[in-house]
Short mmCIF file of C-alpha atoms in Angstrom, two decimals:
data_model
loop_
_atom_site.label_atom_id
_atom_site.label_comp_id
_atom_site.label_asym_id
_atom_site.label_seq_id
_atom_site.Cartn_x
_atom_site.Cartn_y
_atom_site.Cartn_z
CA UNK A 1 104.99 -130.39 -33.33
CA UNK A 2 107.93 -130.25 -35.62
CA UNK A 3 105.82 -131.48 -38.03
CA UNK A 4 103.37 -129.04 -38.33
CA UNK A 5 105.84 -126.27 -37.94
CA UNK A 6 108.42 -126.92 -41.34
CA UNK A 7 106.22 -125.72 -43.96
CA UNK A 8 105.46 -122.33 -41.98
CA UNK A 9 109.73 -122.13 -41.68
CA UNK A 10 110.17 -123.23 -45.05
CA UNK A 11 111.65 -126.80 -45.93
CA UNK A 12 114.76 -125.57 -47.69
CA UNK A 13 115.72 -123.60 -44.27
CA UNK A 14 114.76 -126.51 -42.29
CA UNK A 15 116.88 -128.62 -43.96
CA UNK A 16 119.70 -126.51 -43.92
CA UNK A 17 119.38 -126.33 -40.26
CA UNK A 18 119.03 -129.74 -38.72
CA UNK A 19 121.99 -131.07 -41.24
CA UNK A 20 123.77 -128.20 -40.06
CA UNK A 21 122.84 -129.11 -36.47
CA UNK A 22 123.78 -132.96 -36.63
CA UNK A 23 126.90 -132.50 -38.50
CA UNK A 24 128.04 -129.35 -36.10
CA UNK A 25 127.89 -131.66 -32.68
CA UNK A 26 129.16 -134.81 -34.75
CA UNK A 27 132.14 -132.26 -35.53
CA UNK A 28 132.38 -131.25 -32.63
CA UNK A 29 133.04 -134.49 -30.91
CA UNK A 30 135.17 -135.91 -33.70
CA UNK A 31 137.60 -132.80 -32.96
CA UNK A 32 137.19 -131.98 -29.20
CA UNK A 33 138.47 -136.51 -29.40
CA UNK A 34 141.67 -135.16 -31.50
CA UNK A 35 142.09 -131.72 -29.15
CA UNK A 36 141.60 -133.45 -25.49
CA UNK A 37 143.83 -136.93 -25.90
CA UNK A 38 146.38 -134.65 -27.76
CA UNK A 39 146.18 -132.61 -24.71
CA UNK A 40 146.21 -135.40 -22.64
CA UNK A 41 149.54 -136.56 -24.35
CA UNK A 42 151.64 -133.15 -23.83
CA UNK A 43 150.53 -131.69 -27.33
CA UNK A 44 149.47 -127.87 -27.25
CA UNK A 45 146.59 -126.96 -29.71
CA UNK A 46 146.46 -123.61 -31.46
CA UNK A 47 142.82 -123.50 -33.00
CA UNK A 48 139.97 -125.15 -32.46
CA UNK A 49 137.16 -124.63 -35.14
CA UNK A 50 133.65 -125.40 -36.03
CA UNK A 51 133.76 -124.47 -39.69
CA UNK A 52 136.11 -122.86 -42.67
CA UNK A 53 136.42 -119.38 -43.89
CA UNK A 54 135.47 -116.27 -41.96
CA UNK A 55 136.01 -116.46 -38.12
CA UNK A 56 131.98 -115.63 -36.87
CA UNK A 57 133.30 -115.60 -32.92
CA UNK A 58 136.56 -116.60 -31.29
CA UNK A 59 138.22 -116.52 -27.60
CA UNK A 60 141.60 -117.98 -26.27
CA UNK A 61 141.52 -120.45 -22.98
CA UNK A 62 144.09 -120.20 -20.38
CA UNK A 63 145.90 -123.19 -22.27
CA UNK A 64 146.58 -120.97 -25.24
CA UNK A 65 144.30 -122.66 -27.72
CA UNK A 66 141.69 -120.23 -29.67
CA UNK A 67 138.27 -121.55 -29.62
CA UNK A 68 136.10 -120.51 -32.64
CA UNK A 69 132.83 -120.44 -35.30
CA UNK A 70 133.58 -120.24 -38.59
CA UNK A 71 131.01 -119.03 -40.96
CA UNK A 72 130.71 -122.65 -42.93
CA UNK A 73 130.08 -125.24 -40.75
CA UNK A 74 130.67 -128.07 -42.78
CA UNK A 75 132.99 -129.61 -40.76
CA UNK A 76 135.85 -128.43 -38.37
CA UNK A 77 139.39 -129.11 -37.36
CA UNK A 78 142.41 -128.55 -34.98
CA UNK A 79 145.74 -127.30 -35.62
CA UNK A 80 148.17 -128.53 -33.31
CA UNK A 81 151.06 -126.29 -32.33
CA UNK A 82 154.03 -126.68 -35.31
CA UNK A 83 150.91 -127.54 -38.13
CA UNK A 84 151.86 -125.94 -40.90
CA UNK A 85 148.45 -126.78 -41.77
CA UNK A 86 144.43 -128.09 -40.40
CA UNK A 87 145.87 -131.80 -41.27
CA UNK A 88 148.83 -131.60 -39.17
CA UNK A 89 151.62 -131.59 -41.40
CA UNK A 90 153.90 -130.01 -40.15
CA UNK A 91 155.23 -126.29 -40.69
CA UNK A 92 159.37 -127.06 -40.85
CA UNK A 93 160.29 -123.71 -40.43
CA UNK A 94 158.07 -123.10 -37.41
CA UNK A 95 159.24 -126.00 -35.76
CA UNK A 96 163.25 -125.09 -36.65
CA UNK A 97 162.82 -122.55 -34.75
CA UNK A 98 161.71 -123.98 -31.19
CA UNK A 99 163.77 -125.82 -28.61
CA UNK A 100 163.61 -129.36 -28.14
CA UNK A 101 161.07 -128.62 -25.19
CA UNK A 102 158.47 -126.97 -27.26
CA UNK A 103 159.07 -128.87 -30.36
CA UNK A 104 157.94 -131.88 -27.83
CA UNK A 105 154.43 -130.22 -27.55
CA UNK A 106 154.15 -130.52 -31.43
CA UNK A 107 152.15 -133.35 -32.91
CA UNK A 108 155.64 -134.25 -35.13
CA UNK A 109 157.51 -133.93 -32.68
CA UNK A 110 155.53 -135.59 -29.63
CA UNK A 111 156.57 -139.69 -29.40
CA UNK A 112 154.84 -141.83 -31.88
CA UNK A 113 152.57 -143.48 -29.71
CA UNK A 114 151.03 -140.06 -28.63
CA UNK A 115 150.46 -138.94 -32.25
CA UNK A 116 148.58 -142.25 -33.01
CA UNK A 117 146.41 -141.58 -29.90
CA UNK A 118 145.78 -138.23 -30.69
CA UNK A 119 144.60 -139.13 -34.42
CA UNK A 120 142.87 -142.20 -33.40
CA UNK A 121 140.78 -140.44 -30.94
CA UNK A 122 138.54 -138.37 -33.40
CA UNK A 123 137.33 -141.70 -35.12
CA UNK A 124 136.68 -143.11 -31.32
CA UNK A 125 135.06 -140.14 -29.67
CA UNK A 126 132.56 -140.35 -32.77
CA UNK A 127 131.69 -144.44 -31.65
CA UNK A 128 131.85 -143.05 -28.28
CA UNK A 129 129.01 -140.56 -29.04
CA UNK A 130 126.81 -142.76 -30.60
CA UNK A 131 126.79 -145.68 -28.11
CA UNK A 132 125.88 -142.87 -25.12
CA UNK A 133 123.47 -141.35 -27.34
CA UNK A 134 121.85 -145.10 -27.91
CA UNK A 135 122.22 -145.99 -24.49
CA UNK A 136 120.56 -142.71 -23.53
CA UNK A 137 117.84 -143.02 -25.40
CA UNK A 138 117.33 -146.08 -23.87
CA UNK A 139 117.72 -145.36 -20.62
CA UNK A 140 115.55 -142.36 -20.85
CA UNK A 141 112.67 -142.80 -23.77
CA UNK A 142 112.61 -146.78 -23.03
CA UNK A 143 112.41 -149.56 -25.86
CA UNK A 144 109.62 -151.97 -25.92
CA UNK A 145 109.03 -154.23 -23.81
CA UNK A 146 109.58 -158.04 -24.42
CA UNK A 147 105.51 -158.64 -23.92
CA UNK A 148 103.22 -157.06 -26.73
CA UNK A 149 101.72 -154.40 -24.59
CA UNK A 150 99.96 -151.60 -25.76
CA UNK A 151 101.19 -148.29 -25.17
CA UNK A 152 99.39 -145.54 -27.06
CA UNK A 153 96.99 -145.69 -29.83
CA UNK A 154 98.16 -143.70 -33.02
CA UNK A 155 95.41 -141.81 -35.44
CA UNK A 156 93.78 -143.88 -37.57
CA UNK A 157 89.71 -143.77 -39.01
CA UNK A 158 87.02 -144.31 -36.79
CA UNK A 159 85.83 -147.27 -38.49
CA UNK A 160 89.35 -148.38 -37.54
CA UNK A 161 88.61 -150.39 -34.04
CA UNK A 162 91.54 -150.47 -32.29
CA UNK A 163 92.71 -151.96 -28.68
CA UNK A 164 93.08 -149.69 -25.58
CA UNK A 165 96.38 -148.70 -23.89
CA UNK A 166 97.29 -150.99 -21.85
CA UNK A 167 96.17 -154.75 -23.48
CA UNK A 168 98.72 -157.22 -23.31
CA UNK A 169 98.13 -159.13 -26.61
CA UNK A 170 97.73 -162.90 -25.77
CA UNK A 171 96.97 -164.06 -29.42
CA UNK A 172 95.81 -163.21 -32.64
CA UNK A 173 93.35 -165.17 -35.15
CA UNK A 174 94.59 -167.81 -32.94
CA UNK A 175 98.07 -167.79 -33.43
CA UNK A 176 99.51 -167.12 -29.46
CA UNK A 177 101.72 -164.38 -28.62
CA UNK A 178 104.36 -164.34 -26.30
CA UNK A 179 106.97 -161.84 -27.49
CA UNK A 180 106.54 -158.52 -29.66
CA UNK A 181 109.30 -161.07 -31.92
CA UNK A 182 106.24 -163.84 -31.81
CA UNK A 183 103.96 -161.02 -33.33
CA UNK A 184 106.21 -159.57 -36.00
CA UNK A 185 106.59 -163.49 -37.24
CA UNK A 186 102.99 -163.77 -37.54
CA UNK A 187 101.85 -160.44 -39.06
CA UNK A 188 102.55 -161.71 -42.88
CA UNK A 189 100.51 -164.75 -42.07
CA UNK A 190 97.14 -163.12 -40.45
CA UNK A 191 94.23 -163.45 -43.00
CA UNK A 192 93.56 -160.16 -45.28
CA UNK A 193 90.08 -158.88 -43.46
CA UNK A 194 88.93 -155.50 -42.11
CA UNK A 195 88.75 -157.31 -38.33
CA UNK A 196 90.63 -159.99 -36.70
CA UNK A 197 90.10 -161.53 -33.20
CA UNK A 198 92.40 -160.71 -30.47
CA UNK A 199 92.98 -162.60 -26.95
CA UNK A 200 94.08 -159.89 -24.71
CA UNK A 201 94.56 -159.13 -20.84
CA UNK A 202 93.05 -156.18 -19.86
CA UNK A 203 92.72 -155.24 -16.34
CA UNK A 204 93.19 -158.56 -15.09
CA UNK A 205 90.87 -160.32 -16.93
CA UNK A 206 91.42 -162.01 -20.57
CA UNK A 207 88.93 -161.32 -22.75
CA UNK A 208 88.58 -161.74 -26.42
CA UNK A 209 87.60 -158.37 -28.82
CA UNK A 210 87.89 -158.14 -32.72
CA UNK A 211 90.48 -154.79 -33.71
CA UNK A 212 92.40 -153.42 -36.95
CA UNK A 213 94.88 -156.17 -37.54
CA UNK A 214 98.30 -154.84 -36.07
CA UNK A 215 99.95 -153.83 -38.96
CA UNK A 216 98.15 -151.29 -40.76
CA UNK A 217 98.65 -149.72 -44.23
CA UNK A 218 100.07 -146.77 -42.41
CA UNK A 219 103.00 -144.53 -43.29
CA UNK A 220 104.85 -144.67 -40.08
CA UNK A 221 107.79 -142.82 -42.14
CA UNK A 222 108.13 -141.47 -45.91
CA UNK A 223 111.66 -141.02 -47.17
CA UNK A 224 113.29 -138.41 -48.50
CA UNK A 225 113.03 -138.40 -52.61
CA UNK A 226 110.85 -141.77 -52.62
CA UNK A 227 108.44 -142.35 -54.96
CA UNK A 228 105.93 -141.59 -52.27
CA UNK A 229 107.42 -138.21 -50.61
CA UNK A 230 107.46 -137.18 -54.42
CA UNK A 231 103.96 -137.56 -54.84
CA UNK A 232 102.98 -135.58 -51.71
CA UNK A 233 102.69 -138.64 -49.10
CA UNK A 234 103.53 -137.85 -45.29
CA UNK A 235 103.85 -140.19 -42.05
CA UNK A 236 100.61 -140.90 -40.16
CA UNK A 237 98.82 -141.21 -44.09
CA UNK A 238 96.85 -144.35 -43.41
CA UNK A 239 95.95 -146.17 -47.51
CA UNK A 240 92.56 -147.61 -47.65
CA UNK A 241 92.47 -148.83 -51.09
CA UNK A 242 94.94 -149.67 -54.29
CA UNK A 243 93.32 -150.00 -57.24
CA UNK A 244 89.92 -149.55 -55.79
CA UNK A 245 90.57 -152.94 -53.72
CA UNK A 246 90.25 -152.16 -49.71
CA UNK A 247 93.59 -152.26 -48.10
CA UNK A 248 93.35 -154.09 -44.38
CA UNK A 249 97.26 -154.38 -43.35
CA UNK A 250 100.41 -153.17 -44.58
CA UNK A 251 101.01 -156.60 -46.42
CA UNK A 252 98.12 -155.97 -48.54
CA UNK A 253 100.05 -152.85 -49.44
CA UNK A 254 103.36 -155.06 -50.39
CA UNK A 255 101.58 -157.36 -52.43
CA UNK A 256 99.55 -155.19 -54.53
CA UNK A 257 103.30 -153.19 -55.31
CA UNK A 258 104.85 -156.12 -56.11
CA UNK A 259 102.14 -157.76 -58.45
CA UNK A 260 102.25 -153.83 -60.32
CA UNK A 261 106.13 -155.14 -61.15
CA UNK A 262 107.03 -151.59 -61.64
CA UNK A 263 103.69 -150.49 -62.92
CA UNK A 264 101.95 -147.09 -61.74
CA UNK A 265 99.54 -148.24 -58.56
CA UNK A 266 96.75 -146.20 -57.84
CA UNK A 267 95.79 -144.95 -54.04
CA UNK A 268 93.16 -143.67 -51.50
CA UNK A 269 94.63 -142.40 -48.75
CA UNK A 270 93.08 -140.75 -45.00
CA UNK A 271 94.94 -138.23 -43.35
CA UNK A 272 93.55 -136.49 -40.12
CA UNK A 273 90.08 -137.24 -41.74
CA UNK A 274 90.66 -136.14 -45.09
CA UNK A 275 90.60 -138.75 -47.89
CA UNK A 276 93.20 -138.03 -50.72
CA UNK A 277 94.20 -139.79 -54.44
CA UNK A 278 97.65 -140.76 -55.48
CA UNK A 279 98.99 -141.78 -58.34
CA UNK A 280 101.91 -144.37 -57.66
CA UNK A 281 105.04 -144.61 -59.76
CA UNK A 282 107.60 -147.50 -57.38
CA UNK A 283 110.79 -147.29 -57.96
CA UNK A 284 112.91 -150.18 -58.39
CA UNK A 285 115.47 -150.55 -55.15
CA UNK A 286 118.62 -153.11 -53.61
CA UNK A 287 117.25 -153.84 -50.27
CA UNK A 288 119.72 -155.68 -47.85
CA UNK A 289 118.63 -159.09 -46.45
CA UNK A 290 118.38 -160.75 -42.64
CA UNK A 291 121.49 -162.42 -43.76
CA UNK A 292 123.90 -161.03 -45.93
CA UNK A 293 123.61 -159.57 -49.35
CA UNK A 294 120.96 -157.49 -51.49
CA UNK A 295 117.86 -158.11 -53.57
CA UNK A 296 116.14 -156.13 -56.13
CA UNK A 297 112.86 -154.60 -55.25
CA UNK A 298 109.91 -151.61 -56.43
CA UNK A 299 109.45 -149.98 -52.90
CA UNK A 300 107.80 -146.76 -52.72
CA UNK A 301 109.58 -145.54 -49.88
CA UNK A 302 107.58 -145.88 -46.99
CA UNK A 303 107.81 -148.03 -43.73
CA UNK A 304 105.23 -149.36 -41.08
CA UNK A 305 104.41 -149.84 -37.91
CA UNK A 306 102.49 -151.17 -35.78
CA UNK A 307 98.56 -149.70 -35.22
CA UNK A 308 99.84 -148.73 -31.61
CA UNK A 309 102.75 -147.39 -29.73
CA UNK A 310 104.52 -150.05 -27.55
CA UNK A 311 104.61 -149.85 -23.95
CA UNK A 312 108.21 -149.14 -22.85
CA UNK A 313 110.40 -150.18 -20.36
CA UNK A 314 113.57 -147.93 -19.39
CA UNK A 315 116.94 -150.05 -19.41
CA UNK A 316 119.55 -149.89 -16.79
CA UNK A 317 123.45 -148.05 -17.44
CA UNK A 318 125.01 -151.51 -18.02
CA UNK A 319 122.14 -152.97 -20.49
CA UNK A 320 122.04 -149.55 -21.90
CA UNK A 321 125.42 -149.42 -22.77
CA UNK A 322 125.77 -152.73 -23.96
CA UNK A 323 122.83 -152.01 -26.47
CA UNK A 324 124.24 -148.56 -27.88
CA UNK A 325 127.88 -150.94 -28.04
CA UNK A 326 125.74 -153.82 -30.16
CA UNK A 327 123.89 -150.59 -32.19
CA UNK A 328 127.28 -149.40 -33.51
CA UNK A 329 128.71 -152.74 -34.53
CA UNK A 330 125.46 -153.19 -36.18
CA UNK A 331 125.74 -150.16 -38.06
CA UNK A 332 129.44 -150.37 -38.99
CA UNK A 333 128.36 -154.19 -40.29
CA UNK A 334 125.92 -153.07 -42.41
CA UNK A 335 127.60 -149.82 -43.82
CA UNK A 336 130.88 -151.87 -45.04
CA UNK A 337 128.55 -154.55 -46.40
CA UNK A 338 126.72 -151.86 -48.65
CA UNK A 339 129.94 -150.53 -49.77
CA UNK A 340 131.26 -154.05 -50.47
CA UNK A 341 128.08 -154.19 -52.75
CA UNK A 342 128.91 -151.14 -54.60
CA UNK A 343 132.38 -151.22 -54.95
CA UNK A 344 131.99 -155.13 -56.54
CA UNK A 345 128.75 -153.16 -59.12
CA UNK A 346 126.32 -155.84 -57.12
CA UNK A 347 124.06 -153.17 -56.48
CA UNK A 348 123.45 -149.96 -57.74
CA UNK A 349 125.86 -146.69 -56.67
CA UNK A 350 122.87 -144.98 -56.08
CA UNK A 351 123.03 -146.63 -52.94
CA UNK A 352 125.35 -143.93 -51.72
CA UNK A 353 124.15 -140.50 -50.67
CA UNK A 354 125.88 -136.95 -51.16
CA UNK A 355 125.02 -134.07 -48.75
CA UNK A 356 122.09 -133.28 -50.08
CA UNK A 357 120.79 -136.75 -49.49
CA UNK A 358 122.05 -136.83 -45.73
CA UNK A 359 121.06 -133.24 -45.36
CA UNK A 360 117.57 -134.31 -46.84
CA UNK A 361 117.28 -137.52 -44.57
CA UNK A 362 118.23 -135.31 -41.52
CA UNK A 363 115.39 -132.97 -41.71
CA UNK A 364 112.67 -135.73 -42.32
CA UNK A 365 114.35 -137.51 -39.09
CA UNK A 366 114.12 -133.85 -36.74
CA UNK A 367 110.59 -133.41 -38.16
CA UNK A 368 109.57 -136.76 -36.67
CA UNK A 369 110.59 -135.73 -33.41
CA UNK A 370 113.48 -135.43 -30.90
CA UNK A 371 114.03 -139.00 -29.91
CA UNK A 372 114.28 -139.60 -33.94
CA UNK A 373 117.10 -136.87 -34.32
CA UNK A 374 118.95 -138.14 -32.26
CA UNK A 375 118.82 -141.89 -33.35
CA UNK A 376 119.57 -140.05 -36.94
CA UNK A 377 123.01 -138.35 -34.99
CA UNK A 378 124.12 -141.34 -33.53
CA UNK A 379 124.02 -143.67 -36.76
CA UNK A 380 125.47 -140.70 -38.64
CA UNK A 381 128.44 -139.84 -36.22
CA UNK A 382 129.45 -143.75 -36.46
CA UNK A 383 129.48 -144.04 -39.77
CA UNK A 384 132.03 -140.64 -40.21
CA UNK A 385 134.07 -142.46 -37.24
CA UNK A 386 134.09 -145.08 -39.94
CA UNK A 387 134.83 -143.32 -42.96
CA UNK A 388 137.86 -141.56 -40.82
CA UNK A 389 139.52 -144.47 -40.44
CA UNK A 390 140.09 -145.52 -43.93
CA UNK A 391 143.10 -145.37 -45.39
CA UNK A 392 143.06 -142.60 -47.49
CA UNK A 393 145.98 -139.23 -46.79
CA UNK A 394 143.85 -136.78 -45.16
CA UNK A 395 141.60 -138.98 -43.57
CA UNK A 396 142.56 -139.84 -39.93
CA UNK A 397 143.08 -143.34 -41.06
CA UNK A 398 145.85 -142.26 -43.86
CA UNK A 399 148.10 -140.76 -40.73
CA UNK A 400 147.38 -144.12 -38.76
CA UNK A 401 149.03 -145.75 -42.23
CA UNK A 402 151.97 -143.41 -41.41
CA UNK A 403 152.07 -144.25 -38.02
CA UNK A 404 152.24 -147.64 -38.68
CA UNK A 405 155.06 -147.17 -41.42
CA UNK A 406 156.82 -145.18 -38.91
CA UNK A 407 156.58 -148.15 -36.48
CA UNK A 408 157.75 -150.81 -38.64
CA UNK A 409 160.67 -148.62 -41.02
CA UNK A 410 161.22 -146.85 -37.48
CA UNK A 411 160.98 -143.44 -39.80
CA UNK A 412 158.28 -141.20 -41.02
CA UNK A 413 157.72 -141.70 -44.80
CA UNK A 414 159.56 -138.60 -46.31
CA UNK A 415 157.81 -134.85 -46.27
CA UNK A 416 158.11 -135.45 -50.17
CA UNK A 417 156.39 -138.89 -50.14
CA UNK A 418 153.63 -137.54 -47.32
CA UNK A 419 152.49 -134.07 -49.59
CA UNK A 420 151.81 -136.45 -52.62
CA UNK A 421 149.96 -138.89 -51.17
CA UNK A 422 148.21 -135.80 -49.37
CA UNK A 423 147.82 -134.23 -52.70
CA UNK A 424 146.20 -137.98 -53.72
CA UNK A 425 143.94 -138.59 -51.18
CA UNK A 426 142.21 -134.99 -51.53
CA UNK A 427 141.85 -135.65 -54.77
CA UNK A 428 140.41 -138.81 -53.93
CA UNK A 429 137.59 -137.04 -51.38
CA UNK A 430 136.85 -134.66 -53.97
CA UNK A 431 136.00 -137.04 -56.33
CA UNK A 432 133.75 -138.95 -53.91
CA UNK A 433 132.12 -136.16 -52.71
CA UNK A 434 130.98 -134.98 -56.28
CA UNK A 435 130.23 -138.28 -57.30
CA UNK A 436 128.01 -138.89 -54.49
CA UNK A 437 126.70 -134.87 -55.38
CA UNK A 438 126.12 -136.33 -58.52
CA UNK A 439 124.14 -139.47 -56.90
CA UNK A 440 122.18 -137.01 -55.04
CA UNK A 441 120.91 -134.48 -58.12
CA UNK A 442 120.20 -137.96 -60.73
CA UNK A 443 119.48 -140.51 -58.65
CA UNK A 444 115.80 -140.64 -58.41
#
C-alpha cells in the first residue's frame, strides 16, 4: 500500500515525513526519560519541546511545565527550572535569586545523584523504547517459527512453481531440514537449476514435488543510493538473467557480481509481469562478518529472501522481552564495532550516514510497510541512546563525565571550565554532523 502510494505524494515529501516521524517519537521518548525521572527526583521542568525556533502550539500542565511544537522538529529538549539554557547549565542569576527550597527543585541545585538520574534517563528511555517496540513486534506480528513452514507465497512468474501455504519443508535435493537455520546453511550449496525436489508435509501426508529453489533472485529490499535503487530497481523485482545467462537463485546472482570484479553486469528483470533491462554498475562496499571485523565487497545493494513468507508464531511477554533486550545489545555491538573500524581508517568513512542518509533509509523502511517502520525506529532510537552517552559536553554522556568528576573531586568542575568544554563539544557535533552531510552528498 505504501508502496504504491509515494510516487503519487512525491518522494522528497515522503521522505521528509517518515524521518520527521521516527525522529519526532524517538525525541520524544529521549526527553519525556529526562522530564519524568527529573520529576520523579523533586526537579520542576519549565519547557518541554518537540523542535527549535517558532513555538507552532503550546499549553501549561498543572505542574507548571509548558508543553510545546516547535516549527523544526529536528530534535527537542527540556529546560529544567534555574537552566539558563536547553543543556541545563545553569542561569546564576536566576538561581541567586530563589530560596534554598526552590533552588532544590533546580537540576544544579537538586543532590548529585538525582541530576545523574535525570540525565541518564534520556539515553535509557531510548533502549527502553526499542526493546518494547522489538518485543511488540514480536508478540504481535510473530517471528518465524523454528520449523520451515510456509506461510504465504510472494509474487513471482508463473513459470515460477512454488509450494503452497502451509508445507512444512522436510528436505531439499536431499539435504534434510529440520530448522529454518538447517535451510539457510544449505541454500549456497543447492545445485544451480530452474527446479529442485522438495520433501514436504502437507496435510498430513509427505509427499515429494519439484518448486523454485528457496532463495530466489528476488529483491526482497533495495537500499537507499545503491547501485541498484540508482538504476531504477524496486523490492519484489525478481532477475531472470545476467548477462543473458538464466538466473535460478539468489546465489547465482552473487556469483555472477563477484566474477564482474567491479565490472558493469547486465540484467533482465520481471516485475508484476513486466520484463525490464538494467544496466549494472556494483559498487565496491566493507561488509561486516559473522565474527568480527569487515571485508571488501561490489554489492549492488539489494537483499533476499526467501520465495515465501514464513509461518509465524507469536512469542510470550517474557520471551518477547528477552528478544527486544538481546536486539539492542546486538545493535549497540555492532554500531561500536563499525565505528571502531572507521575511527582506526579499516574501512571506509563512508560507512557513516548524515541525515539525509537516515532520512533516506527511513522512507524506504515506511514504504515497506508498518511492521518495517517500526523495526527501522527501534534500531534508530538505540543507537541515539548510544551516541548520548558518549562523552562529549553537550551530549548527555559529557554531564555524566561531570557527574562523575563531581563525585570523585566532591565539586562541580568550575562554570569557567564547564562553558569551554561546552563551547568544545558543540563544536565537535558540528563538525560530525557536516562531515557525515558531507558523507551523505559524495558518498556514492
Amino acid at each position: 500500500m505504501f508502496a504504491d502510494i509515494i510516487p503519487q505524494f512525491g518522494g522528497l515529501i515522503w521522505t521528509i515525513l517518515a524521518f520527521v516521524l521516527a525522529l519526532s517519537i524517538i525525541v520524544a521518548i529521549h526527553e519525556y526519560g529526562h522530564y519524568i525521572v527529573g520529576r520523579w527526583c523533586g526537579i520542576k521542568a519549565d519547557v518541554f519541546s518537540i523542535g527549535f525556533g517558532p513555538i507552532l502550539f503550546s499549553r501549561m500542565d498543572r505542574h507548571g511545565t509548558r508543553w510545546q511544537m516547535a516549527a523544526l522538529p529536528l530534535g527537542g529538549y527540556v529546560k529544567f527550572r534555574g537552566d539558563g539554557n536547553a543543556a541545563s547549565v545553569g542561569d546564576d542569576g536566576t538561581l541567586e535569586e530563589m530560596t534554598p527550597e526552590e533552588r532544590a527543585q533546580t537540576m544544579t541545585g537538586a543532590s548529585l545523584w538525582r541530576r545523574a538520574a535525570t540525565v541518564a534517563a534520556g539515553p535509557v528511555f531510548n533502549f527502553i523504547l526499542s526493546i518494547l517496540l522489538f518485543a511488540g513486534m514480536v508478540m504481535f506480528l510473530g517471528r518465524p517459527t523454528e520449523m520451515p513452514t510456509v506461510g504465504q507465497t510472494v509474487l513471482l512468474p508463473s513459470e515460477m512453481i512454488q509450494l503452497e501455504p502451509g508445507d512444512q519443508i522436510l528436505s531439499i535435493a536431499g539435504n534434510p531440514i529440520e530448522t529454518f537455520a538447517d535451510l539457510n546453511n544449505v541454500v549456497r550449496d543447492l545445485p544451480s537449476v530452474q527446479l529442485l525436489p522438495y520433501e514436504v508435509l502437507r496435510d498430513g501426508s509427505v509427499i515429494e514435488v519439484e518448486a523454485t529453489p528457496p532463495m530466489p533472485a528476488r529483491a526482497d529490499t533495495v537500499q537507499p543510493r545503491s547501485a541498484a535503487w540508482d538504476i531504477g530497481m524496486r523490492p519484489g523485482d525478481v532477475i531472470l538473467t545476467a548477462e543473458g545467462n538464466p538466473l535460478y537463485s539468489f546465489s547465482d546472482l552473487q556469483a555472477v557480481v563477484k566474477a564482474a570484479d567491479g565490472g558493469t553486469v547486465t540484467l533482465t528483470a520481471w516485475r508484476d509481469g513486466e520484463i525490464l533491462d538494467f544496466i549494472l554498475q556494483p559498487r565496491m562496499r566493507d561488509v561486516p562478518l559473522p565474527d568480527g571485523g569487515f571485508e571488501r565487497r561490489a554489492l549492488i545493494g539489494i537483499t533476499s529472501s526467501l520465495a515465501f513468507e514464513p509461518a509465524t508464531v507469536r512469542s510470550g511477554p517474557i520471551e518477547a522481552i528477552s528478544f527486544g533486550g538481546q536486539q539492542v545489545w546486538s545493535i549497540l555491538g555492532r554500531s561500536l564495532s563499525s565505528l571502531g573500524y572507521i575511527i582506526t581508517g579499516k574501512i571506509s568513512t563512508c560507512n557513516l550516514s548524515g541525515p539525509i542518509g537516515i532520512a533516506q533509509t527511513s522512507a524506504v523502511a515506511a514504504s515497506h510497510g508498518a511492521a518495517t517502520f517500526i523495526g527501522f525506529i527501534a534500531l534508530l532510537s538505540a543507537a541515539v541512546g548510544m551516541l548520548n552517552l558518549f562523552p562529549i559536553p553537550v551530549l548527555d554522556g559529557g554531564h555524566l563525565v561531570f557527574h562523575a568528576y563531581e563525585a570523585v573531586r566532591g565539586k562541580p568542575p568550575s562554570d569557567n571550565a564547564v562553558r569551554i568544554l561546552m563551547m568544545i563539544g558543540i563544536a565537535l557535533m558540528g563538525a560530525l554532523m557536516v562531515f557525515a552531510l558531507f558523507n551523505d552528498l559524495t558518498c556514492a
